[in-house]
PDB file of C-alpha atoms in Angstrom:
ATOM      1  CA  GLU J  19      -2.987  10.126 -13.024  1.00  0.00           C
ATOM      2  CA  GLY J  20       0.555   8.832 -13.124  1.00  0.00           C
ATOM      3  CA  VAL J  21       2.789   7.731 -10.281  1.00  0.00           C
ATOM      4  CA  VAL J  22       2.048   9.399  -6.941  1.00  0.00           C
ATOM      5  CA  ARG J  23       4.867   9.546  -4.366  1.00  0.00           C
ATOM      6  CA  ILE J  24       4.572  10.557  -0.718  1.00  0.00           C
ATOM      7  CA  ASP J  25       7.722  11.617   1.126  1.00  0.00           C
ATOM      8  CA  GLY J  26       6.546  12.942   4.480  1.00  0.00           C
ATOM      9  CA  GLN J  27       3.426  12.710   6.617  1.00  0.00           C
ATOM     10  CA  PHE J  28      -0.081  12.312   5.236  1.00  0.00           C
ATOM     11  CA  LYS J  29      -3.468  11.661   6.828  1.00  0.00           C
ATOM     12  CA  GLY J  30      -6.667  11.163   4.821  1.00  0.00           C
ATOM     13  CA  ASP J  31      -7.864   9.281   1.736  1.00  0.00           C
ATOM     14  CA  ILE J  32      -5.792   8.450  -1.341  1.00  0.00           C
ATOM     15  CA  PHE J  33      -7.244   7.401  -4.696  1.00  0.00           C
ATOM     16  CA  THR J  34      -5.247   6.828  -7.877  1.00  0.00           C
ATOM     17  CA  ARG J  35      -5.742   4.581 -10.887  1.00  0.00           C
ATOM     18  CA  ASP J  36      -1.966   4.223 -11.106  1.00  0.00           C
ATOM     19  CA  THR J  37       0.908   3.591  -8.667  1.00  0.00           C
ATOM     20  CA  LEU J  38       1.312   4.977  -5.152  1.00  0.00           C
ATOM     21  CA  VAL J  39       4.828   4.979  -3.669  1.00  0.00           C
ATOM     22  CA  VAL J  40       5.305   5.656   0.050  1.00  0.00           C
ATOM     23  CA  GLY J  41       8.906   6.788   0.651  1.00  0.00           C
ATOM     24  CA  ALA J  42      11.146   5.329   3.360  1.00  0.00           C
ATOM     25  CA  GLU J  43      10.852   8.321   5.727  1.00  0.00           C
ATOM     26  CA  SER J  44       7.077   8.651   5.273  1.00  0.00           C
ATOM     27  CA  ARG J  45       4.254   8.098   7.746  1.00  0.00           C
ATOM     28  CA  VAL J  46       0.810   7.665   6.179  1.00  0.00           C
ATOM     29  CA  GLU J  47      -2.521   7.113   7.934  1.00  0.00           C
ATOM     30  CA  ALA J  48      -5.051   6.620   5.157  1.00  0.00           C
ATOM     31  CA  GLN J  49      -7.631   4.622   3.308  1.00  0.00           C
ATOM     32  CA  ILE J  50      -5.872   3.843   0.014  1.00  0.00           C
ATOM     33  CA  ASP J  51      -7.389   2.757  -3.295  1.00  0.00           C
ATOM     34  CA  ALA J  52      -4.844   2.342  -6.115  1.00  0.00           C
ATOM     35  CA  ASP J  53      -3.678   0.049  -8.886  1.00  0.00           C
ATOM     36  CA  THR J  54      -0.265  -0.652  -7.308  1.00  0.00           C
ATOM     37  CA  VAL J  55       0.996   0.320  -3.851  1.00  0.00           C
ATOM     38  CA  ILE J  56       4.720   0.230  -2.978  1.00  0.00           C
ATOM     39  CA  VAL J  57       5.564   0.869   0.675  1.00  0.00           C
ATOM     40  CA  ALA J  58       9.057   1.728   1.911  1.00  0.00           C
ATOM     41  CA  GLY J  59       7.824   3.754   4.924  1.00  0.00           C
ATOM     42  CA  TYR J  60       4.976   3.311   7.438  1.00  0.00           C
ATOM     43  CA  VAL J  61       1.324   2.959   6.423  1.00  0.00           C
ATOM     44  CA  GLU J  62      -1.630   2.484   8.748  1.00  0.00           C
ATOM     45  CA  GLY J  63      -5.129   1.943   7.373  1.00  0.00           C
ATOM     46  CA  GLU J  64      -6.944  -0.052   4.714  1.00  0.00           C
ATOM     47  CA  ILE J  65      -5.302  -0.589   1.333  1.00  0.00           C
ATOM     48  CA  ARG J  66      -7.127  -1.805  -1.780  1.00  0.00           C
ATOM     49  CA  ALA J  67      -4.925  -2.435  -4.802  1.00  0.00           C
ATOM     50  CA  SER J  68      -6.325  -3.795  -8.067  1.00  0.00           C
ATOM     51  CA  SER J  69      -2.897  -5.135  -9.207  1.00  0.00           C
ATOM     52  CA  ARG J  70      -0.403  -5.521  -6.335  1.00  0.00           C
ATOM     53  CA  ILE J  71       0.894  -4.392  -2.953  1.00  0.00           C
ATOM     54  CA  GLU J  72       4.614  -4.508  -2.237  1.00  0.00           C
ATOM     55  CA  ILE J  73       6.336  -3.910   1.106  1.00  0.00           C
ATOM     56  CA  GLN J  74       9.999  -3.083   0.640  1.00  0.00           C
ATOM     57  CA  SER J  75      12.690  -3.963   3.200  1.00  0.00           C
ATOM     58  CA  THR J  76      12.163  -0.702   5.140  1.00  0.00           C
ATOM     59  CA  GLY J  77       8.365  -0.789   4.860  1.00  0.00           C
ATOM     60  CA  TYR J  78       5.715  -1.425   7.500  1.00  0.00           C
ATOM     61  CA  ILE J  79       1.970  -1.807   6.954  1.00  0.00           C
ATOM     62  CA  ARG J  80      -0.508  -1.974   9.831  1.00  0.00           C
ATOM     63  CA  GLY J  81      -4.098  -2.609   8.806  1.00  0.00           C
ATOM     64  CA  ALA J  82      -6.133  -4.475   6.213  1.00  0.00           C
ATOM     65  CA  ILE J  83      -5.001  -5.093   2.663  1.00  0.00           C
ATOM     66  CA  HIS J  84      -6.926  -6.366  -0.349  1.00  0.00           C
ATOM     67  CA  SER J  85      -4.987  -7.281  -3.497  1.00  0.00           C
ATOM     68  CA  PRO J  86      -4.474 -10.183  -5.920  1.00  0.00           C
ATOM     69  CA  ILE J  87      -0.668 -10.004  -5.424  1.00  0.00           C
ATOM     70  CA  PHE J  88       1.072  -9.289  -2.099  1.00  0.00           C
ATOM     71  CA  LYS J  89       4.872  -9.229  -1.824  1.00  0.00           C
ATOM     72  CA  ILE J  90       7.022  -8.600   1.266  1.00  0.00           C
ATOM     73  CA  GLU J  91      10.774  -8.174   0.904  1.00  0.00           C
ATOM     74  CA  GLU J  92      13.034  -9.497   3.652  1.00  0.00           C
ATOM     75  CA  GLY J  93      12.968  -6.980   6.506  1.00  0.00           C
ATOM     76  CA  GLY J  94       9.542  -5.602   5.580  1.00  0.00           C
ATOM     77  CA  MET J  95       6.783  -5.883   8.179  1.00  0.00           C
ATOM     78  CA  PHE J  96       3.029  -6.455   8.059  1.00  0.00           C
ATOM     79  CA  ASP J  97       0.612  -6.414  10.997  1.00  0.00           C
ATOM     80  CA  GLY J  98      -2.992  -6.929   9.987  1.00  0.00           C
ATOM     81  CA  THR J  99      -5.315  -8.902   7.763  1.00  0.00           C
ATOM     82  CA  THR J 100      -5.100  -9.696   4.097  1.00  0.00           C
ATOM     83  CA  GLN J 101      -7.570 -10.753   1.465  1.00  0.00           C
ATOM     84  CA  MET J 102      -6.191 -12.057  -1.808  1.00  0.00           C
ATOM     85  CA  LEU J 103      -8.672 -10.919  -4.445  1.00  0.00           C
ATOM     86  CA  PRO J 104      -8.756 -12.210  -8.008  1.00  0.00           C
ATOM     87  CA  SER J 105      -7.160  -9.854 -10.505  1.00  0.00           C
ATOM     88  CA  GLU J 106      -9.558  -7.478 -12.282  1.00  0.00           C
ATOM     89  CA  ASN J 107      -7.565  -7.964 -15.487  1.00  0.00           C
ATOM     90  CA  PRO J 108      -8.079 -11.522 -16.810  1.00  0.00           C
TER      91      PRO J 108
END
C-alpha cells in the first residue's frame, strides 16, 4: 500500500491499489495493475489503471493501456493502443 516508485530496471508484474511512479531513468517491462500510474521513464507492457495514467514530458509507454483518464504532457510519447474505461468510482 502507498505510493510505489521505481528508479531503475524492473521486469515482471506490478500490482498496487495506490500510485505507481516510474522515474525518469527507469526501464520497466511489466504488466501493471494500479490505481494511478505516472510515467517519467520507459514502460513496455500492458497497464490497467482504475483512476488515471499520466505520461510526463520524459516518459515513454509502449503497449496497451486501459484507464478512464489518460494524460500526455508535451514531449511524452505513447506507442500502442488505448481503451478509455469508465471510472470505477461514480
